[in-house]
mmCIF file of C-alpha atoms in Angstrom:
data_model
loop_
_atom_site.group_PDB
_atom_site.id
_atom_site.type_symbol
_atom_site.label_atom_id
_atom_site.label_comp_id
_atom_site.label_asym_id
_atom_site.label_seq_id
_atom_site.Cartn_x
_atom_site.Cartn_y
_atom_site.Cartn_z
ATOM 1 C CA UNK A 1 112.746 67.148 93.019
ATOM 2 C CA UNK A 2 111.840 68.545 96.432
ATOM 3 C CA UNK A 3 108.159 67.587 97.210
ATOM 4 C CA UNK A 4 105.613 70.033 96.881
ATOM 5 C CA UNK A 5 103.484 71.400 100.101
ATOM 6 C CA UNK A 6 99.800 71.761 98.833
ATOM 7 C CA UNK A 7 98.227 75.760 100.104
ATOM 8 C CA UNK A 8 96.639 75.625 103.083
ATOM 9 C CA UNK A 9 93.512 76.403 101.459
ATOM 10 C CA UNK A 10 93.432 73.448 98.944
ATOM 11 C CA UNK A 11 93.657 70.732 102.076
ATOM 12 C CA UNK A 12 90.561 72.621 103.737
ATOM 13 C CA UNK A 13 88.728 72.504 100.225
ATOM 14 C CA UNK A 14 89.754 68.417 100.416
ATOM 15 C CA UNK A 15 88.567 68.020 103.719
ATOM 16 C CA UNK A 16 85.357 70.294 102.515
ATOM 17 C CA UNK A 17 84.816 68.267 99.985
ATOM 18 C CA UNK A 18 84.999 64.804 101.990
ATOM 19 C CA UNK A 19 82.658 66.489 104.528
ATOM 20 C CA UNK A 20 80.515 66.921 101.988
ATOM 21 C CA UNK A 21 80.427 63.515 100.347
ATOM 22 C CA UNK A 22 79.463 62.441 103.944
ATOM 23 C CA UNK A 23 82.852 60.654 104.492
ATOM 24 C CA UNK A 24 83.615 61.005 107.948
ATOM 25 C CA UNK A 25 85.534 57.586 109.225
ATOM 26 C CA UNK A 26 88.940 57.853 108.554
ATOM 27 C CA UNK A 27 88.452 61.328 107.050
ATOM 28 C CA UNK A 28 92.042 62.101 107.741
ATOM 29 C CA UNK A 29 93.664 59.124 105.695
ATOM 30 C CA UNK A 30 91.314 59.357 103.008
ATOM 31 C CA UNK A 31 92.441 63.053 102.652
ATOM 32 C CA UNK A 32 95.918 61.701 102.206
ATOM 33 C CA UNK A 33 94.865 60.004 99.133
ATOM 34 C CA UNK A 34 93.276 62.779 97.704
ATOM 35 C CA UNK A 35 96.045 64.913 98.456
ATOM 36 C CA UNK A 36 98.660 62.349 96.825
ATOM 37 C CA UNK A 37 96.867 62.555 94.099
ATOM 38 C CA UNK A 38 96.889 66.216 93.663
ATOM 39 C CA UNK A 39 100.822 66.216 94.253
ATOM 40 C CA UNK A 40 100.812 63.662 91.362
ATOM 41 C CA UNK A 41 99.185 66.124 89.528
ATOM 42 C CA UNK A 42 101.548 69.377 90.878
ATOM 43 C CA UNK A 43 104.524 66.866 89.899
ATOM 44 C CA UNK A 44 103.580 66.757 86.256
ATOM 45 C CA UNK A 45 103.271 62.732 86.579
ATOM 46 C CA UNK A 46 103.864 61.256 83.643
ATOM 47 C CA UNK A 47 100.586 60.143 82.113
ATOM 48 C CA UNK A 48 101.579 56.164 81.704
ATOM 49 C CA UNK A 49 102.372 56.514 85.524
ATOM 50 C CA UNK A 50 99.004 58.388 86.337
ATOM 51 C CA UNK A 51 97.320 55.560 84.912
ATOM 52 C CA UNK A 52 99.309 52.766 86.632
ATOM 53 C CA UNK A 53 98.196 54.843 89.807
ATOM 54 C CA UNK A 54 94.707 55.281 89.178
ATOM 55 C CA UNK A 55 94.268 51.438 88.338
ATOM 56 C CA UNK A 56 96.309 50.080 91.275
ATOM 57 C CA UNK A 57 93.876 52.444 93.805
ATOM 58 C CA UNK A 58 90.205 51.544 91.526
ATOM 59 C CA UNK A 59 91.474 47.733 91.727
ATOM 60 C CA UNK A 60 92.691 47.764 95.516
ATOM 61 C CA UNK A 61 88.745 49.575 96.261
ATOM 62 C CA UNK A 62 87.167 46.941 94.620
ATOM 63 C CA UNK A 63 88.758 43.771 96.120
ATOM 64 C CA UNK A 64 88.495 45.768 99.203
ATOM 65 C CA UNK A 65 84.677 45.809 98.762
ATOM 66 C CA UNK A 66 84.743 41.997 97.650
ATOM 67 C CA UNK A 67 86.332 40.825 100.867
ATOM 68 C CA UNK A 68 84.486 43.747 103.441
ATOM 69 C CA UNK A 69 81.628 40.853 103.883
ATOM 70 C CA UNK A 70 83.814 38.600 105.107
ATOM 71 C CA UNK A 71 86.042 40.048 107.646
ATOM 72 C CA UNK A 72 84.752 38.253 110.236
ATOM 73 C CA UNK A 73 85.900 34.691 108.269
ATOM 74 C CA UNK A 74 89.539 33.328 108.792
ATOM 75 C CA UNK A 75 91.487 32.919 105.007
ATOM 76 C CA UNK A 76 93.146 30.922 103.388
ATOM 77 C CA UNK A 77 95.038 31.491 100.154
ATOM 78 C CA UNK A 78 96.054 28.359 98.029
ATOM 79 C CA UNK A 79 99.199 29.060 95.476
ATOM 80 C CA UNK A 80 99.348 26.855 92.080
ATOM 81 C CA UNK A 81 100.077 26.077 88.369
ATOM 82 C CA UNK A 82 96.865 26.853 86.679
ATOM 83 C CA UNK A 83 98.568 24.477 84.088
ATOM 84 C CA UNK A 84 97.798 21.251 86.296
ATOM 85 C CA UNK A 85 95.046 19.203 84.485
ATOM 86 C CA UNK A 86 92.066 17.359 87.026
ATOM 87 C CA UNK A 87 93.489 14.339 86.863
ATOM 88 C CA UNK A 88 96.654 15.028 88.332
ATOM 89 C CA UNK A 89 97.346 13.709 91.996
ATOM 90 C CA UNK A 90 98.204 17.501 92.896
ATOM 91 C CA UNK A 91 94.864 18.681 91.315
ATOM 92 C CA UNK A 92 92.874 16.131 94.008
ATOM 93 C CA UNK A 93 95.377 17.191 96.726
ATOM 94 C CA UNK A 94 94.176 21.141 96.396
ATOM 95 C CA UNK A 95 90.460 19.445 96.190
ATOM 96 C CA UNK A 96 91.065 17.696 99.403
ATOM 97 C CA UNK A 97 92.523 20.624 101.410
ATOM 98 C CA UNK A 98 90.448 23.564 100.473
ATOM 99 C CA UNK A 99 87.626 20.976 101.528
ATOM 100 C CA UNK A 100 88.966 20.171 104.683
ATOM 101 C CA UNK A 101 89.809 24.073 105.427
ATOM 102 C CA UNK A 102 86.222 24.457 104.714
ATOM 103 C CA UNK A 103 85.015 22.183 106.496
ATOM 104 C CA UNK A 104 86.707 24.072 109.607
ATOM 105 C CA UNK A 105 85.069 27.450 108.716
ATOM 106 C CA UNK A 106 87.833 28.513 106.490
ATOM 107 C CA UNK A 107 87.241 30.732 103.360
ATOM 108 C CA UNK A 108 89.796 30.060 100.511
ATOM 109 C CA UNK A 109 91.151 32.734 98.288
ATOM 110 C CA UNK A 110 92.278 32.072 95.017
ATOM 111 C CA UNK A 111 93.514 33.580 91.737
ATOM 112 C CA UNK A 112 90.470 32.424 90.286
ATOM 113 C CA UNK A 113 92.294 30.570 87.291
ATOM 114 C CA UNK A 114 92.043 26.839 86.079
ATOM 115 C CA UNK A 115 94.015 24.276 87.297
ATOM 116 C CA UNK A 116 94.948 24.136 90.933
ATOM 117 C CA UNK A 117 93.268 27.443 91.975
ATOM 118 C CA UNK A 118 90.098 25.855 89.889
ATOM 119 C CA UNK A 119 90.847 22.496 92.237
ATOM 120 C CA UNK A 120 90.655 24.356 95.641
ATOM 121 C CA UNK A 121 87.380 26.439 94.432
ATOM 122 C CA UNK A 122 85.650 23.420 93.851
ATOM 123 C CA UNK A 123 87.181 21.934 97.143
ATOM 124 C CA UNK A 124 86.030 25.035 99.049
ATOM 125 C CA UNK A 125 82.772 25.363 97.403
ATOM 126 C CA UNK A 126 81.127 28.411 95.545
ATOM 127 C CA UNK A 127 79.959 29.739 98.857
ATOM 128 C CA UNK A 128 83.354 29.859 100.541
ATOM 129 C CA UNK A 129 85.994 30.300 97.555
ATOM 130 C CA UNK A 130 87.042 34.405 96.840
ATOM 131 C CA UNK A 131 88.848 35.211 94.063
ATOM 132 C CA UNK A 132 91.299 37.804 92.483
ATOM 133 C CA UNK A 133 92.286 36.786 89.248
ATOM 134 C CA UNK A 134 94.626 38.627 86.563
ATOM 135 C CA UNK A 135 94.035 39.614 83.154
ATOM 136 C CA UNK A 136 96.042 38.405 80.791
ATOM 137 C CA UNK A 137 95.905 37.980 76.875
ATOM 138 C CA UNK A 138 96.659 34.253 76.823
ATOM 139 C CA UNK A 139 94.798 32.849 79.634
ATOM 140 C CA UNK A 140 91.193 31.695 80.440
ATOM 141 C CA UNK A 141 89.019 33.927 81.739
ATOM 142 C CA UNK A 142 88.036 33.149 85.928
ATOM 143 C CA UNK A 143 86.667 30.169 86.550
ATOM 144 C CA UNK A 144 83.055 29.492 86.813
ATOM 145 C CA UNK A 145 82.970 28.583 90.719
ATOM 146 C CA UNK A 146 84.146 31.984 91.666
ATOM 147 C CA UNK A 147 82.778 33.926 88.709
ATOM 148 C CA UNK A 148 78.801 32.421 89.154
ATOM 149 C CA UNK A 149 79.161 33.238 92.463
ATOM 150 C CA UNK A 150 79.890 36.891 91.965
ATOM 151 C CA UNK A 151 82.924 36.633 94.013
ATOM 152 C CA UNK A 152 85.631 37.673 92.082
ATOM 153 C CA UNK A 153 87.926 40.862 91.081
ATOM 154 C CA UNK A 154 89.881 41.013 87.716
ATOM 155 C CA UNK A 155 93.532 42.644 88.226
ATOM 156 C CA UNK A 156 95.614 44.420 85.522
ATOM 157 C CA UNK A 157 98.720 44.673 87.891
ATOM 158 C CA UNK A 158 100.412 41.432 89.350
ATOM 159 C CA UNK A 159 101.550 43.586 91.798
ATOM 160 C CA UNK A 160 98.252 44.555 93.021
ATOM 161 C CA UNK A 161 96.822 40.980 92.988
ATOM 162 C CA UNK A 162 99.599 39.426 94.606
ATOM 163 C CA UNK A 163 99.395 42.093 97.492
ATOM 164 C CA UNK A 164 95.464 41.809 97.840
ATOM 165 C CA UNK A 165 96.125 37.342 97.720
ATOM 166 C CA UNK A 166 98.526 37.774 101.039
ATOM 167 C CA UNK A 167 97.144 40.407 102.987
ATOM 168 C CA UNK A 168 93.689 39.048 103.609
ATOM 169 C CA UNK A 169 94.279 35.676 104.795
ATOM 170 C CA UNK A 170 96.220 34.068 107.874
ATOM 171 C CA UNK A 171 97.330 31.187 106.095
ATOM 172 C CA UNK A 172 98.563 29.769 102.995
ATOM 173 C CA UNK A 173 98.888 27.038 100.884
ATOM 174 C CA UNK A 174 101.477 26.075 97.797
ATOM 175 C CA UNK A 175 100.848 23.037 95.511
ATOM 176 C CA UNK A 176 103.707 22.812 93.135
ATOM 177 C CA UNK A 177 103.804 25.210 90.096
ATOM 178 C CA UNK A 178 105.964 27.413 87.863
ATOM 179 C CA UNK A 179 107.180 30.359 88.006
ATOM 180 C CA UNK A 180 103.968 32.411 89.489
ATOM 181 C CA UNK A 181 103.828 29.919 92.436
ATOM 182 C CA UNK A 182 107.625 30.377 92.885
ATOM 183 C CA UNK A 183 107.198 33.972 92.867
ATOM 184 C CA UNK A 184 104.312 33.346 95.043
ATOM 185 C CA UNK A 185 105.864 31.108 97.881
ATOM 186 C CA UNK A 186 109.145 33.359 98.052
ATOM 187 C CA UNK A 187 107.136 36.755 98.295
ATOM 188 C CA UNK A 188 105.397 34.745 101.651
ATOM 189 C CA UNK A 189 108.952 33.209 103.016
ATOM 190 C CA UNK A 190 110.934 36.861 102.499
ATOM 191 C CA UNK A 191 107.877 38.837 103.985
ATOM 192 C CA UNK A 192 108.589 36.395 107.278
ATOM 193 C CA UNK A 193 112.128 36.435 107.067
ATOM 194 C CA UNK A 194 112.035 40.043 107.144
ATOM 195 C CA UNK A 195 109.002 40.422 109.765
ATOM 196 C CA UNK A 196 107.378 42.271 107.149
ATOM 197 C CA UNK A 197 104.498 40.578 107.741
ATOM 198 C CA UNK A 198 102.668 39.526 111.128
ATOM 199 C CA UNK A 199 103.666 35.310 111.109
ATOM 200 C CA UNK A 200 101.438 33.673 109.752
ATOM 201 C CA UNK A 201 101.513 29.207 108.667
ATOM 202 C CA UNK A 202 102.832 28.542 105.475
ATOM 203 C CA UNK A 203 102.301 24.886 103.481
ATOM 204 C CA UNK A 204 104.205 23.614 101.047
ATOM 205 C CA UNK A 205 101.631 20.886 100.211
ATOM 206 C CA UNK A 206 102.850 17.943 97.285
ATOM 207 C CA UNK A 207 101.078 14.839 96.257
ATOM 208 C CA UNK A 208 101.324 11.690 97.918
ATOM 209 C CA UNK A 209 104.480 10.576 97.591
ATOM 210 C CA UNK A 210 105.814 13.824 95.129
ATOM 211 C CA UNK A 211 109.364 15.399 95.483
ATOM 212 C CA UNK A 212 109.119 18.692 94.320
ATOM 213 C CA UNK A 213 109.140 20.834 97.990
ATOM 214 C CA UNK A 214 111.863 17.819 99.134
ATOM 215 C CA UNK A 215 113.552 18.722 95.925
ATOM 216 C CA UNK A 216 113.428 22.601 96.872
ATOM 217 C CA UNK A 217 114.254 21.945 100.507
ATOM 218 C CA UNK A 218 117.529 20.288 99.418
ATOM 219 C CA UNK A 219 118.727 22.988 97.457
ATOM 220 C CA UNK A 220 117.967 25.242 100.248
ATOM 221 C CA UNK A 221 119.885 22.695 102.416
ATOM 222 C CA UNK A 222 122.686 22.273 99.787
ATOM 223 C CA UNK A 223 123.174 25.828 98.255
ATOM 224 C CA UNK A 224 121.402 28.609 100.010
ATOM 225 C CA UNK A 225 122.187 27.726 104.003
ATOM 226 C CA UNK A 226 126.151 26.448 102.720
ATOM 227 C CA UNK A 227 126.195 29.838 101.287
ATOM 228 C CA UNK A 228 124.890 32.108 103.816
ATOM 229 C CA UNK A 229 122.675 33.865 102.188
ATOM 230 C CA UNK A 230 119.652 32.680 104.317
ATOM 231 C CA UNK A 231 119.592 31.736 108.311
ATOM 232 C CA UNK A 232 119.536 27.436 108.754
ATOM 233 C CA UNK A 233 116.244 27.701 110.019
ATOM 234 C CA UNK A 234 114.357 30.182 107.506
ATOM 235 C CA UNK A 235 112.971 27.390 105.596
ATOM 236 C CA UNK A 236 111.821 25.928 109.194
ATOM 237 C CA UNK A 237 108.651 28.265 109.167
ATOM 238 C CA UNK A 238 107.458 26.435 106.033
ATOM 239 C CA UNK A 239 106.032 22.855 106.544
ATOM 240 C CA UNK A 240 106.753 20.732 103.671
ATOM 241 C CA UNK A 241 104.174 17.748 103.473
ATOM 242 C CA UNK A 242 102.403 15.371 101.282
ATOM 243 C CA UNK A 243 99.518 15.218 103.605
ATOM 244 C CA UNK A 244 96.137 16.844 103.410
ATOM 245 C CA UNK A 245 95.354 16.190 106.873
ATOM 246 C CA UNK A 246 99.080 17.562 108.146
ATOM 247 C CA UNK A 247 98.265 20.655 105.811
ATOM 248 C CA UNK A 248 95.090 21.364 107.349
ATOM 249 C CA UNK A 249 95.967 20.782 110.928
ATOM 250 C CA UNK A 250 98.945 23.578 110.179
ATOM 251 C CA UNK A 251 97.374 25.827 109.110
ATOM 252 C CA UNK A 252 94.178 25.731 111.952
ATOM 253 C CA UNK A 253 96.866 24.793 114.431
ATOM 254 C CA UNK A 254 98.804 27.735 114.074
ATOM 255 C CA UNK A 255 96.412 29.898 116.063
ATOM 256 C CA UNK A 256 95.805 27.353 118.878
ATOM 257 C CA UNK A 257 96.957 29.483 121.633
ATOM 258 C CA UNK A 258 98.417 32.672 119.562
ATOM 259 C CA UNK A 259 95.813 35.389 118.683
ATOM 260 C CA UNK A 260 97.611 38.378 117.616
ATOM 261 C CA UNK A 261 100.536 40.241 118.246
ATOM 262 C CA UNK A 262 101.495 44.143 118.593
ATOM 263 C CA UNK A 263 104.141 46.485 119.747
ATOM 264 C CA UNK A 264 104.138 49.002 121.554
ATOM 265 C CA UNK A 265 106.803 51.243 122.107
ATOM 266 C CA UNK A 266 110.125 48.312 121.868
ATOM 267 C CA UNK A 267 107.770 46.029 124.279
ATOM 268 C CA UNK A 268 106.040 42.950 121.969
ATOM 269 C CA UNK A 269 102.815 42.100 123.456
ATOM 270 C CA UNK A 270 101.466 38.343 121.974
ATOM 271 C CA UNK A 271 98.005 38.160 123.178
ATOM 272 C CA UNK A 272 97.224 34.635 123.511
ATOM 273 C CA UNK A 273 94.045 32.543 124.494
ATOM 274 C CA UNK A 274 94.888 30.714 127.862
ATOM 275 C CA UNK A 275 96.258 32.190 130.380
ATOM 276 C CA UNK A 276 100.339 30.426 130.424
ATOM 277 C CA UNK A 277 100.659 28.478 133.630
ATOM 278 C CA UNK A 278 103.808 29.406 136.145
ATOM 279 C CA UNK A 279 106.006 26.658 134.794
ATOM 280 C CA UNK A 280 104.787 27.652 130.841
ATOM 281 C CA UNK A 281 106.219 31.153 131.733
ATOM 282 C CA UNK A 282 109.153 29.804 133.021
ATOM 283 C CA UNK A 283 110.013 27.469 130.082
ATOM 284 C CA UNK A 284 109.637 30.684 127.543
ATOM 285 C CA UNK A 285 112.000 32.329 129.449
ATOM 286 C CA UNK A 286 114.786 29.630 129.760
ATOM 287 C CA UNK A 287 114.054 28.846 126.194
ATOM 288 C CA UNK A 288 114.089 31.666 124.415
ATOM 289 C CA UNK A 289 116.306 34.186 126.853
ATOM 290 C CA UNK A 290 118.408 34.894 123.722
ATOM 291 C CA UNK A 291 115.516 36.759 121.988
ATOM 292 C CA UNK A 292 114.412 39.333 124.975
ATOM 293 C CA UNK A 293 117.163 42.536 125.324
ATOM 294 C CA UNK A 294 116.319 42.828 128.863
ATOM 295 C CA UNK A 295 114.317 41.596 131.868
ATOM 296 C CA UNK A 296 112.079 38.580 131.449
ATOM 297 C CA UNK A 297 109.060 37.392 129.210
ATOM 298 C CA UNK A 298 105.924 38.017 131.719
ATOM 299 C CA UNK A 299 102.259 38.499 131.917
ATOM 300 C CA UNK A 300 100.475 41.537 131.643
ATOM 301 C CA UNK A 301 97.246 43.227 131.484
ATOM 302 C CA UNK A 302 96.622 45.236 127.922
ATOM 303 C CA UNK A 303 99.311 47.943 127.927
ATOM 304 C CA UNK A 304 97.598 51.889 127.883
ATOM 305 C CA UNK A 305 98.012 52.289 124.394
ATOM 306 C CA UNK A 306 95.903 48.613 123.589
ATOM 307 C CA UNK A 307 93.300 50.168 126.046
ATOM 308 C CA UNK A 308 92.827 53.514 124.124
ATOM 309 C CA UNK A 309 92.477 51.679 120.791
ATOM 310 C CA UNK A 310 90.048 48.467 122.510
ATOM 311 C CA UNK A 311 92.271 45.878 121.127
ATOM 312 C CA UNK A 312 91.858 42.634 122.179
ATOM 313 C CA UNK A 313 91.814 43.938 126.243
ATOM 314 C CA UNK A 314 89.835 40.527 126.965
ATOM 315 C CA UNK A 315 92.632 38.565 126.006
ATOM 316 C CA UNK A 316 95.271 37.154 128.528
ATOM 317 C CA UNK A 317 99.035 38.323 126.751
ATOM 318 C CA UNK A 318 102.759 38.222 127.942
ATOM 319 C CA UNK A 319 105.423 40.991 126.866
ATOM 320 C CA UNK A 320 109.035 41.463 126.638
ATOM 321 C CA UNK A 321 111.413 43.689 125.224
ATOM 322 C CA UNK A 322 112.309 41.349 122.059
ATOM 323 C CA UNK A 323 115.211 41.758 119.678
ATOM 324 C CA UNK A 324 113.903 43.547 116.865
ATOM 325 C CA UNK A 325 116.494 42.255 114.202
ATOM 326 C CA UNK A 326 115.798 38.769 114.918
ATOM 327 C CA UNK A 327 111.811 39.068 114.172
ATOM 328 C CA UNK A 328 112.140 36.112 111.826
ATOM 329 C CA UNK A 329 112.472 34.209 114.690
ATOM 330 C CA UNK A 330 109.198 34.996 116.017
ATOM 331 C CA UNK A 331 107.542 31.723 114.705
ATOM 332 C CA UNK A 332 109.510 29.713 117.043
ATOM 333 C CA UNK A 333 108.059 31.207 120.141
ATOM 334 C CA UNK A 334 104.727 31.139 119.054
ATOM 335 C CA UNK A 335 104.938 27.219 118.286
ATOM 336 C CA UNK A 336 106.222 27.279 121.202
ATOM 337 C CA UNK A 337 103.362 29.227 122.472
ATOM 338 C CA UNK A 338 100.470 26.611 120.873
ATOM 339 C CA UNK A 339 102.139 23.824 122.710
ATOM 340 C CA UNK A 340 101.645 24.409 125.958
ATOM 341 C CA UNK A 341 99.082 22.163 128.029
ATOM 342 C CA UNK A 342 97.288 25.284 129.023
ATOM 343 C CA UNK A 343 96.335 25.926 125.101
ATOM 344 C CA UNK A 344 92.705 25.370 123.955
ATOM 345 C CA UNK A 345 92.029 23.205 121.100
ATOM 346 C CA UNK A 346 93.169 24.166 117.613
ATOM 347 C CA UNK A 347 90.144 26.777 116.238
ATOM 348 C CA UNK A 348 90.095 29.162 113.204
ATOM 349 C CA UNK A 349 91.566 32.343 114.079
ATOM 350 C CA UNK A 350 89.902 35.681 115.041
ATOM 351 C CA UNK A 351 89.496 38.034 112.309
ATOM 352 C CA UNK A 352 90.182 41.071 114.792
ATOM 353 C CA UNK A 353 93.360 40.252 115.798
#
C-alpha cells in the first residue's frame, strides 16, 4: 500500500500544536512522530499493532528520562543469568567488576533482575547501578538496589529493553548465562560486525578458572570460522577473560586515546586525545594501508561540517577515506590507536563523543 502524504494543513496544525505545547528543540523530529502516528492512524493500523507502537514510544520516553541525568557519566552494561545464586564464583565475579568499574566513575546498567544483574547492582552500588528490567509473569519483580533507589524502568517489549541496555553505555560486560545472555552477547558482536554500532569494548568475563567463553570461543574456532560464515578475527573484538582486573582495564582502556568517531562525506574522522607523533602516523599508515581507498591516514583540523555542528573541534583527529565494507575492522585501528606512546592514561570516556 502506497504511503499516504498527510494535507498540508494537518502538518501546520502539528507544528501549531507543538508551538503551542512550548516544544521548540527538535520541533522538526518531534513532528515526525506525531505525524507517524497519524499515518498509523490514515493506514487503518491494526489495533494489536497500535498498541505495540504506543508502548514501545511511552517505554523508550521513560528510560529516556531515567538516563537524561546521567549523560554526562560513562556506562557500562553487565549481561547475565538472573538464575545464578550468590554463592556462585560468577555471582562474586559480577560483584567484583561492577565495583571496580565504579570505582573508576563508571555507572552500570542492568536488567534489574536477581542473580548476576542483582550481583553487579550491589557491586556498583545503589547510587551508580540503572536499571531496565522486563515484565514477565514468572519472574521476580526488580531488585531492591535499583528499585529503592528509584532508578529503574519496567519494559513490556524485549525488544525495547534490549535496545535501551546497548545504546546508552560504551561498554559491556557478559558473565555466563542462558539463552537471554546469548541473545544478549550476539546482538553486541553482530551490531560490530556489521558497524551498526559505533565500536565499543566488549567482555566476555568467566570465573576464575571457568570454561564457558573458552568453550564458546572453540566452537567459533572449530565450526563458525571453518565454515565461513564469520571473518577469523570477528570474535577478536571480544576479550574473553577470567579476570576482574583484565575486565576492567578493557573496558576503561578502550578509550585511552580514542574519543569518538564520525564521517563525513566517505572521509572517517577518529578524534583522538593526543596529538599522534610523526612516526605514530607513519606506523597507521604502513599498518593498516589495506583499509584506506585512497591517499594516506593524516591529521586534520575538524572538517566544516564538525565545525557547524561544535563537535568535539578541541580535539586533535586524523582522517582517511576508509573502506566502508570492512567497518568491522575498525577495532583494530583504534587498539592500535590506544597504544601509541603519545596516548594519555586510560580514563572513562566522554559522554559527548
Amino acid at each position: 500500500m502506497p504511503d499516504r502524504i498527510l494535507p498540508p494543513e494537518v502538518t501546520e496544525d502539528i507544528r501549531a500544536l507543538l508551538t503551542d505545547a512550548g516544544v521548540t528543540a527538535n520541533q522538526d523530529l518531534v513532528a515526525r512522530i506525531l505525524a507517524t502516528g497519524v499515518g498509523l492512524g490514515l493506514d487503518g493500523t491494526d489495533r494489536l499493532d497500535l498498541k505495540i507502537t504506543s508502548a514501545a514510544l511511552t517505554e523508550m520516553r521513560a528510560v529516556f528520562r531515567l538516563f537524561a541525568p546521567y549523560r554526562d557519566v560513562p556506562k557500562v552494561t553487565i549481561f547475565g543469568s538472573a538464575r545464578t545464586r550468590p554463592d556462585d564464583a560468577l555471582y562474586r565475579a559480577a560483584v567484583d567488576v561492577a565495583a571496580a568499574l565504579a570505582a573508576r566513575g563508571w555507572f552500570v546498567v542492568t536488567g534489574a533482575g536477581p542473580g548476576i544483574m542483582q550481583a553487579a547492582a550491589e557491586g556498583a552500588g545503589p547510587e551508580r547501578s540503572l536499571g531496565v528490567s522486563i515484565r514477565l509473569p514468572f519472574e521476580e519483580k526488580p531488585n531492591a538496589l535499583v528499585a529503592e533507589a528509584g532508578r529503574v524502568v519496567a519494559m513490556k517489549y524485549f525488544f525495547t529493553r534490549k535496545l535501551m541496555l546497548v545504546k546508552e553505555s560504551r561498554g559491556f560486560v557478559c558473565v555466563p548465562g542462558g539463552f537471554g545472555t546469548l541473545d544478549e552477547m550476539f546482538e553486541l558482536l553482530t551490531l560490530q560486525q556489521t558497524g551498526k554500532a559505533d565500536p565499543t569494548p566488549i567482555v566476555l568475563l568467566d570465573a576464575p578458572g571457568g570454561t564457558f567463553w573458552a568453550a564458546f570461543r572453540r566452537y567459533v574456532d572449530d565450526h563458525l570460522i571453518p565454515a565461513g560464515v564469520i571473518s577469523p578475527d570477528d570474535l577478536d573484538r571480544a576479550l574473553v577473560t577470567d579476570s576482574v582486573t583484565a575486565a576492567a582495564d578493557e573496558i576503561t582502556g578502550f578509550w585511552r586515546n580514542y574519543d569518538s568517531l564520525r564521517w563525513v562525506g566517505k572521509r572517517l574522522v577518529l578524534r583522538l586525545r593526543a596529538e599522534p607523533t610523526d612516526a605514530e602516523l607513519e606506523s597507521l599508515n604502513e599498518r593498516f594501508a589495506h583499509l584506506v581507498t585512497k591517499g594516506r591516514i593524516e591529521r586534520t583540523g575538524p572538517l566544516k561540517p564538525e565545525v557547524a555542528d561544535d563537535d568535539r573541534i578541541d580535539l586533535p583527529r586524523i582522517v582517511m577515506y576508509y573502506d566502508q565494507s570492512r567497518v568491522g575492522e575498525l577495532f583494530h585501528l583504534i587498539r592500535a590507536i590506544n597504544e601509541f606512546g603519545s596516548a594519555p592514561p586510560a580514563s572513562p570516556p566522554d559522554p559527548h563523543a
